[in-house]
Amino acid sequence: MTKKWLYGRNVVLTGCSTGMGKEVLMILVKKYGCNVMGVARNKAKLDELKEQLGDKFSYRRFNISSLQDWKDFAAELEGMGFMTDILINNAGMIQPFGQYNDLTDDQIKKVVDTNLMSVVYGCKAMLPTIKKSKYGYICNVASASAILPVGGESIYSATKGGVWALTECLAQELKGFGIGVSCVMPGPVKTDIYKAREGESGPKADSLVESIGITAYTAGKKIVKAIRKGKVRVIPDAVAGLMDFGMRVCPSFTCKATGSLIKKFSPKIASFKPIYAEQIERKSEIKQMKKQRKKSVYKKLEQVPEGAFKNDDVSQV
């Protein structure tokens, strides 16, 4: 695959109006002369991009978590002669930081639909057209949370892990067709996705991302570079690289250490505070409950008849 293959390709890009998606859009159109069909919700921003980029950019607005909407979209593109070469599933959202059990059913469904099902359905609907292209390519944007799940981001981590697993399977299945597949797993990126986190706003909520995150432009360049070079597994920044290294070398320790660090610093960081707030507030009470539970278990074990566990053959139970 030569470096020039990306020039002039037809691209479908979700989440194109802000953040990483917008930067990817700009690079593809201005540097590589691609024809981009964008998918996003904000009409005002999409109209601005259309005015700025001209005929190289068009857009559609539909429910990306609906398989039927994706099928209708794919049929429309084929009918108008827009034969898709590249699909970039970039759209996503972040859940409110906090305990899994505190999330509402609607919050869970919204994150799963936006982050995972949109990718599943997008690939399903667009793949038949992509297979017809000489330059077929799929790029799914996941997160470093797919590598190292983070407490307080249970559903987000689960959906991004699903995107990573799906992408790996597609890479294996589509290699024989000559279709390239990439999964980009960035750490914190300075985009509006954090500002849009439900229940959080303002500088305190974004302070951690601002201090350790990469810019949307840097992330956008990494995404385009991954596609151009045909890399399957893409770790675009130092934070994601550190998470990846820890999970490769010592996964159990890395998960435990990450949880301990988040708990330790959670009172000082607005985004982390809701995760362990109850545990910290009820520390003494929970410690006493654990002691009582332990005593209760030992007391019940004293009542177990001698030799009760001698026969380990479960078929006899």
Tab-separated table of C-alpha atoms in Angstrom:
chain	number	residue	atom	x	y	z
A	1	MET	CA	0.000	0.000	0.000
A	2	THR	CA	1.578	3.281	-1.118
A	3	LYS	CA	1.295	6.554	0.795
A	4	LYS	CA	-0.642	8.084	-2.104
A	5	TRP	CA	-3.548	5.625	-2.005
A	6	LEU	CA	-5.584	7.874	0.305
A	7	TYR	CA	-5.788	10.782	-2.166
A	8	GLY	CA	-9.252	11.438	-3.580
A	9	ARG	CA	-11.031	8.622	-1.758
A	10	ASN	CA	-14.730	8.700	-0.840
A	11	VAL	CA	-15.102	8.727	2.944
A	12	VAL	CA	-18.012	8.334	5.366
A	13	LEU	CA	-17.139	9.953	8.705
A	14	THR	CA	-19.355	9.989	11.798
A	15	GLY	CA	-19.028	12.605	14.506
A	16	CYS	CA	-17.510	15.033	12.020
A	17	SER	CA	-18.709	18.366	13.395
A	18	THR	CA	-16.446	18.731	16.449
A	19	GLY	CA	-13.272	17.454	18.120
A	20	MET	CA	-11.248	14.677	16.530
A	21	GLY	CA	-13.841	14.111	13.821
A	22	LYS	CA	-13.647	17.703	12.657
A	23	GLU	CA	-9.837	17.581	12.545
A	24	VAL	CA	-9.935	14.318	10.571
A	25	LEU	CA	-12.399	15.922	8.165
A	26	MET	CA	-10.171	18.945	7.610
A	27	ILE	CA	-7.071	16.844	6.993
A	28	LEU	CA	-8.833	14.468	4.599
A	29	VAL	CA	-10.345	17.265	2.517
A	30	LYS	CA	-7.550	19.850	2.560
A	31	LYS	CA	-4.491	17.597	2.465
A	32	TYR	CA	-5.739	14.495	0.673
A	33	GLY	CA	-8.525	15.861	-1.510
A	34	CYS	CA	-11.031	13.310	-0.224
A	35	ASN	CA	-14.765	13.526	-0.789
A	36	VAL	CA	-16.279	13.261	2.674
A	37	MET	CA	-19.868	12.435	3.559
A	38	GLY	CA	-20.172	13.509	7.181
A	39	VAL	CA	-22.664	12.274	9.746
A	40	ALA	CA	-23.426	14.378	12.830
A	41	ARG	CA	-26.289	16.017	14.733
A	42	ASN	CA	-25.500	19.740	14.910
A	43	LYS	CA	-26.902	21.284	11.727
A	44	ALA	CA	-25.452	24.731	12.370
A	45	LYS	CA	-21.913	23.370	12.649
A	46	LEU	CA	-22.423	21.119	9.640
A	47	ASP	CA	-23.605	24.071	7.549
A	48	GLU	CA	-20.504	26.029	8.586
A	49	LEU	CA	-18.281	23.176	7.490
A	50	LYS	CA	-20.154	22.878	4.203
A	51	GLU	CA	-19.635	26.588	3.498
A	52	GLN	CA	-15.956	26.290	4.374
A	53	LEU	CA	-15.155	23.085	2.470
A	54	GLY	CA	-17.479	23.346	-0.517
A	55	ASP	CA	-18.224	20.449	-2.838
A	56	LYS	CA	-15.716	18.140	-1.124
A	57	PHE	CA	-18.026	17.894	1.871
A	58	SER	CA	-21.635	16.855	2.238
A	59	TYR	CA	-23.545	15.648	5.265
A	60	ARG	CA	-26.526	13.664	6.488
A	61	ARG	CA	-28.238	13.651	9.867
A	62	PHE	CA	-29.743	10.401	11.120
A	63	ASN	CA	-29.853	8.103	14.139
A	64	ILE	CA	-26.522	6.234	14.043
A	65	SER	CA	-27.816	3.709	16.602
A	66	SER	CA	-30.490	2.532	14.157
A	67	LEU	CA	-29.581	-0.272	11.756
A	68	GLN	CA	-32.435	0.666	9.415
A	69	ASP	CA	-31.223	4.280	9.248
A	70	TRP	CA	-27.752	3.022	8.350
A	71	LYS	CA	-29.175	0.754	5.632
A	72	ASP	CA	-31.227	3.624	4.208
A	73	PHE	CA	-28.133	5.839	4.267
A	74	ALA	CA	-26.015	3.219	2.469
A	75	ALA	CA	-28.708	2.753	-0.189
A	76	GLU	CA	-28.964	6.524	-0.698
A	77	LEU	CA	-25.206	6.854	-1.190
A	78	GLU	CA	-25.106	4.033	-3.690
A	79	GLY	CA	-28.085	5.485	-5.536
A	80	MET	CA	-26.394	8.872	-5.881
A	81	GLY	CA	-23.142	7.295	-7.098
A	82	PHE	CA	-21.135	7.904	-3.919
A	83	MET	CA	-19.235	4.614	-3.683
A	84	THR	CA	-17.708	4.539	-0.226
A	85	ASP	CA	-14.036	3.597	0.014
A	86	ILE	CA	-13.476	4.376	3.694
A	87	LEU	CA	-15.709	4.263	6.764
A	88	ILE	CA	-14.527	6.080	9.901
A	89	ASN	CA	-16.668	5.400	12.976
A	90	ASN	CA	-15.648	8.294	15.196
A	91	ALA	CA	-18.872	9.373	16.932
A	92	GLY	CA	-19.003	8.694	20.645
A	93	MET	CA	-19.957	9.946	24.093
A	94	ILE	CA	-18.827	9.592	27.690
A	95	GLN	CA	-21.027	8.546	30.581
A	96	PRO	CA	-21.192	10.473	33.863
A	97	PHE	CA	-18.312	9.468	36.131
A	98	GLY	CA	-19.701	7.408	38.993
A	99	GLN	CA	-20.698	4.029	40.328
A	100	TYR	CA	-22.221	1.617	37.823
A	101	ASN	CA	-25.299	1.084	39.973
A	102	ASP	CA	-26.022	4.815	39.997
A	103	LEU	CA	-26.442	4.979	36.217
A	104	THR	CA	-30.008	5.089	34.956
A	105	ASP	CA	-31.312	2.647	32.361
A	106	ASP	CA	-31.554	5.480	29.845
A	107	GLN	CA	-27.958	6.565	30.469
A	108	ILE	CA	-26.697	3.022	29.941
A	109	LYS	CA	-28.688	2.536	26.741
A	110	LYS	CA	-27.576	5.887	25.320
A	111	VAL	CA	-23.867	5.132	25.828
A	112	VAL	CA	-24.164	1.580	24.464
A	113	ASP	CA	-26.137	2.736	21.416
A	114	THR	CA	-23.834	5.662	20.627
A	115	ASN	CA	-20.459	4.034	21.261
A	116	LEU	CA	-20.985	0.403	20.305
A	117	MET	CA	-24.150	-0.244	18.335
A	118	SER	CA	-23.487	2.650	15.954
A	119	VAL	CA	-20.168	1.003	15.051
A	120	VAL	CA	-21.723	-2.443	14.724
A	121	TYR	CA	-24.514	-1.143	12.487
A	122	GLY	CA	-22.271	1.205	10.515
A	123	CYS	CA	-19.883	-1.603	9.589
A	124	LYS	CA	-22.793	-3.925	8.796
A	125	ALA	CA	-24.502	-1.452	6.461
A	126	MET	CA	-21.427	-0.045	4.705
A	127	LEU	CA	-19.322	-3.194	4.287
A	128	PRO	CA	-21.018	-4.461	1.097
A	129	THR	CA	-20.108	-1.182	-0.660
A	130	ILE	CA	-16.612	-1.056	0.847
A	131	LYS	CA	-15.929	-4.573	-0.485
A	132	LYS	CA	-16.496	-3.245	-4.005
A	133	SER	CA	-13.781	-0.621	-3.589
A	134	LYS	CA	-10.165	-1.157	-4.600
A	135	TYR	CA	-9.209	0.860	-1.545
A	136	GLY	CA	-11.672	-0.453	1.061
A	137	TYR	CA	-10.944	0.590	4.629
A	138	ILE	CA	-12.664	0.704	8.044
A	139	CYS	CA	-11.364	2.761	10.966
A	140	ASN	CA	-13.075	2.523	14.351
A	141	VAL	CA	-12.195	5.013	17.081
A	142	ALA	CA	-12.246	3.335	20.491
A	143	SER	CA	-10.353	4.465	23.598
A	144	ALA	CA	-7.473	3.496	25.870
A	145	SER	CA	-10.284	2.396	28.211
A	146	ALA	CA	-10.628	-0.587	25.876
A	147	ILE	CA	-7.134	-1.625	26.995
A	148	LEU	CA	-7.378	-0.675	30.663
A	149	PRO	CA	-10.963	-0.421	31.974
A	150	VAL	CA	-11.285	2.452	34.419
A	151	GLY	CA	-13.483	2.505	37.515
A	152	GLY	CA	-16.256	5.051	37.211
A	153	GLU	CA	-16.415	4.504	33.452
A	154	SER	CA	-17.963	1.026	33.461
A	155	ILE	CA	-20.289	1.280	30.451
A	156	TYR	CA	-17.926	3.522	28.499
A	157	SER	CA	-15.060	1.055	29.020
A	158	ALA	CA	-17.324	-1.868	28.119
A	159	THR	CA	-18.465	-0.266	24.856
A	160	LYS	CA	-14.944	0.728	23.817
A	161	GLY	CA	-13.705	-2.762	24.633
A	162	GLY	CA	-16.443	-4.072	22.374
A	163	VAL	CA	-15.338	-1.764	19.556
A	164	TRP	CA	-11.764	-3.011	19.918
A	165	ALA	CA	-12.842	-6.687	19.863
A	166	LEU	CA	-15.094	-6.122	16.837
A	167	THR	CA	-12.280	-4.353	14.981
A	168	GLU	CA	-9.806	-7.161	15.653
A	169	CYS	CA	-12.293	-9.704	14.294
A	170	LEU	CA	-12.976	-7.589	11.206
A	171	ALA	CA	-9.236	-7.234	10.566
A	172	GLN	CA	-8.885	-11.018	10.514
A	173	GLU	CA	-11.996	-11.634	8.434
A	174	LEU	CA	-11.397	-8.901	5.853
A	175	LYS	CA	-7.666	-9.318	5.294
A	176	GLY	CA	-8.320	-11.804	2.511
A	177	PHE	CA	-10.479	-9.231	0.701
A	178	GLY	CA	-7.699	-6.639	0.799
A	179	ILE	CA	-9.699	-4.384	3.136
A	180	GLY	CA	-7.681	-2.520	5.751
A	181	VAL	CA	-8.963	-2.141	9.309
A	182	SER	CA	-7.762	0.117	12.130
A	183	CYS	CA	-8.751	0.675	15.745
A	184	VAL	CA	-7.505	3.918	17.311
A	185	MET	CA	-7.346	3.914	21.122
A	186	PRO	CA	-6.436	7.363	22.436
A	187	GLY	CA	-6.096	8.434	26.043
A	188	PRO	CA	-7.637	11.771	27.120
A	189	VAL	CA	-8.227	14.172	24.228
A	190	LYS	CA	-9.072	17.838	24.679
A	191	THR	CA	-12.477	17.870	22.999
A	192	ASP	CA	-16.052	18.926	23.772
A	193	ILE	CA	-16.944	15.316	24.612
A	194	TYR	CA	-15.805	15.905	28.205
A	195	LYS	CA	-17.611	19.217	28.448
A	196	ALA	CA	-20.783	17.473	27.296
A	197	ARG	CA	-20.535	14.839	30.031
A	198	GLU	CA	-23.896	14.810	31.763
A	199	GLY	CA	-23.865	16.498	35.134
A	200	GLU	CA	-20.420	18.068	34.712
A	201	SER	CA	-19.329	21.372	33.241
A	202	GLY	CA	-16.777	24.096	33.725
A	203	PRO	CA	-13.027	24.128	34.185
A	204	LYS	CA	-12.910	21.806	37.223
A	205	ALA	CA	-14.510	18.943	35.315
A	206	ASP	CA	-12.001	19.312	32.483
A	207	SER	CA	-8.814	20.101	34.477
A	208	LEU	CA	-7.366	16.587	34.330
A	209	VAL	CA	-7.969	16.256	30.594
A	210	GLU	CA	-6.454	19.694	30.002
A	211	SER	CA	-3.305	18.749	31.920
A	212	ILE	CA	-2.573	15.311	30.423
A	213	GLY	CA	-4.647	15.116	27.235
A	214	ILE	CA	-3.522	15.567	23.638
A	215	THR	CA	-5.176	18.072	21.315
A	216	ALA	CA	-7.929	17.099	18.899
A	217	TYR	CA	-5.652	18.099	16.026
A	218	THR	CA	-2.905	15.708	17.188
A	219	ALA	CA	-5.443	12.905	17.574
A	220	GLY	CA	-6.871	13.660	14.132
A	221	LYS	CA	-3.419	13.450	12.524
A	222	LYS	CA	-2.801	10.104	14.231
A	223	ILE	CA	-6.092	8.717	12.945
A	224	VAL	CA	-5.390	9.723	9.347
A	225	LYS	CA	-1.815	8.431	9.592
A	226	ALA	CA	-3.070	5.073	10.884
A	227	ILE	CA	-5.416	4.773	7.903
A	228	ARG	CA	-2.739	5.832	5.430
A	229	LYS	CA	-0.265	3.270	6.791
A	230	GLY	CA	-2.813	0.496	7.358
A	231	LYS	CA	-2.072	-0.061	11.055
A	232	VAL	CA	-4.578	-2.247	12.899
A	233	ARG	CA	-3.796	-1.325	16.510
A	234	VAL	CA	-3.108	2.366	17.058
A	235	ILE	CA	-1.933	3.858	20.393
A	236	PRO	CA	-1.653	7.583	19.594
A	237	ASP	CA	-0.384	9.169	22.813
A	238	ALA	CA	1.793	8.721	25.907
A	239	VAL	CA	-1.062	8.152	28.380
A	240	ALA	CA	-2.575	5.428	26.216
A	241	GLY	CA	0.915	3.988	25.720
A	242	LEU	CA	1.477	3.801	29.473
A	243	MET	CA	-1.871	2.079	29.979
A	244	ASP	CA	-1.054	-0.376	27.207
A	245	PHE	CA	2.405	-1.106	28.640
A	246	GLY	CA	0.998	-1.768	32.101
A	247	MET	CA	-1.645	-4.165	30.819
A	248	ARG	CA	0.908	-6.048	28.734
A	249	VAL	CA	3.481	-6.399	31.508
A	250	CYS	CA	1.318	-6.886	34.592
A	251	PRO	CA	-2.433	-6.605	33.957
A	252	SER	CA	-3.687	-7.543	37.437
A	253	PHE	CA	-1.374	-5.112	39.217
A	254	THR	CA	-2.091	-2.334	36.716
A	255	CYS	CA	-5.872	-2.612	37.175
A	256	LYS	CA	-5.597	-2.645	40.969
A	257	ALA	CA	-3.084	0.208	41.044
A	258	THR	CA	-5.243	2.332	38.734
A	259	GLY	CA	-8.279	1.831	40.957
A	260	SER	CA	-6.281	2.688	44.071
A	261	LEU	CA	-4.895	5.877	42.527
A	262	ILE	CA	-8.302	7.054	41.349
A	263	LYS	CA	-9.742	6.399	44.811
A	264	LYS	CA	-6.877	8.233	46.519
A	265	PHE	CA	-7.142	11.357	44.384
A	266	SER	CA	-10.911	11.300	43.816
A	267	PRO	CA	-11.705	13.916	46.510
A	268	LYS	CA	-9.392	16.415	44.752
A	269	ILE	CA	-10.578	15.866	41.164
A	270	ALA	CA	-14.112	16.878	40.248
A	271	SER	CA	-14.560	14.185	37.606
A	272	PHE	CA	-13.408	11.389	39.936
A	273	LYS	CA	-15.192	12.551	43.082
A	274	PRO	CA	-18.532	10.752	42.516
A	275	ILE	CA	-16.843	7.368	41.982
A	276	TYR	CA	-15.726	6.723	45.542
A	277	ALA	CA	-17.608	9.444	47.436
A	278	GLU	CA	-19.895	6.992	49.253
A	279	GLN	CA	-17.050	4.621	50.118
A	280	ILE	CA	-14.972	7.446	51.580
A	281	GLU	CA	-17.905	8.894	53.516
A	282	ARG	CA	-18.861	5.491	54.976
A	283	LYS	CA	-15.294	4.224	55.421
A	284	SER	CA	-15.608	3.350	59.130
A	285	GLU	CA	-19.057	1.812	58.709
A	286	ILE	CA	-17.958	-0.344	55.762
A	287	LYS	CA	-14.818	-1.464	57.614
A	288	GLN	CA	-16.958	-2.602	60.546
A	289	MET	CA	-19.380	-4.415	58.213
A	290	LYS	CA	-16.483	-6.321	56.620
A	291	LYS	CA	-15.251	-7.420	60.053
A	292	GLN	CA	-18.712	-8.628	61.046
A	293	ARG	CA	-19.082	-10.467	57.758
A	294	LYS	CA	-15.752	-12.222	58.291
A	295	LYS	CA	-16.716	-13.270	61.808
A	296	SER	CA	-20.074	-14.529	60.563
A	297	VAL	CA	-18.406	-16.682	57.890
A	298	TYR	CA	-15.995	-18.222	60.389
A	299	LYS	CA	-18.832	-18.913	62.814
A	300	LYS	CA	-20.827	-20.721	60.134
A	301	LEU	CA	-17.776	-22.751	59.108
A	302	GLU	CA	-17.545	-24.083	62.655
A	303	GLN	CA	-20.982	-25.639	62.139
A	304	VAL	CA	-19.944	-27.561	59.004
A	305	PRO	CA	-19.701	-31.324	59.702
A	306	GLU	CA	-16.234	-32.824	59.550
A	307	GLY	CA	-15.441	-34.298	56.132
A	308	ALA	CA	-18.226	-32.367	54.384
A	309	PHE	CA	-15.883	-31.273	51.599
A	310	LYS	CA	-13.913	-34.510	51.392
A	311	ASN	CA	-15.574	-35.649	48.184
A	312	ASP	CA	-14.761	-33.054	45.479
A	313	ASP	CA	-16.742	-34.857	42.774
A	314	VAL	CA	-19.463	-32.325	41.998
A	315	SER	CA	-21.437	-34.969	40.157
A	316	GLN	CA	-22.223	-36.483	43.553
A	317	VAL	CA	-23.709	-33.256	44.889
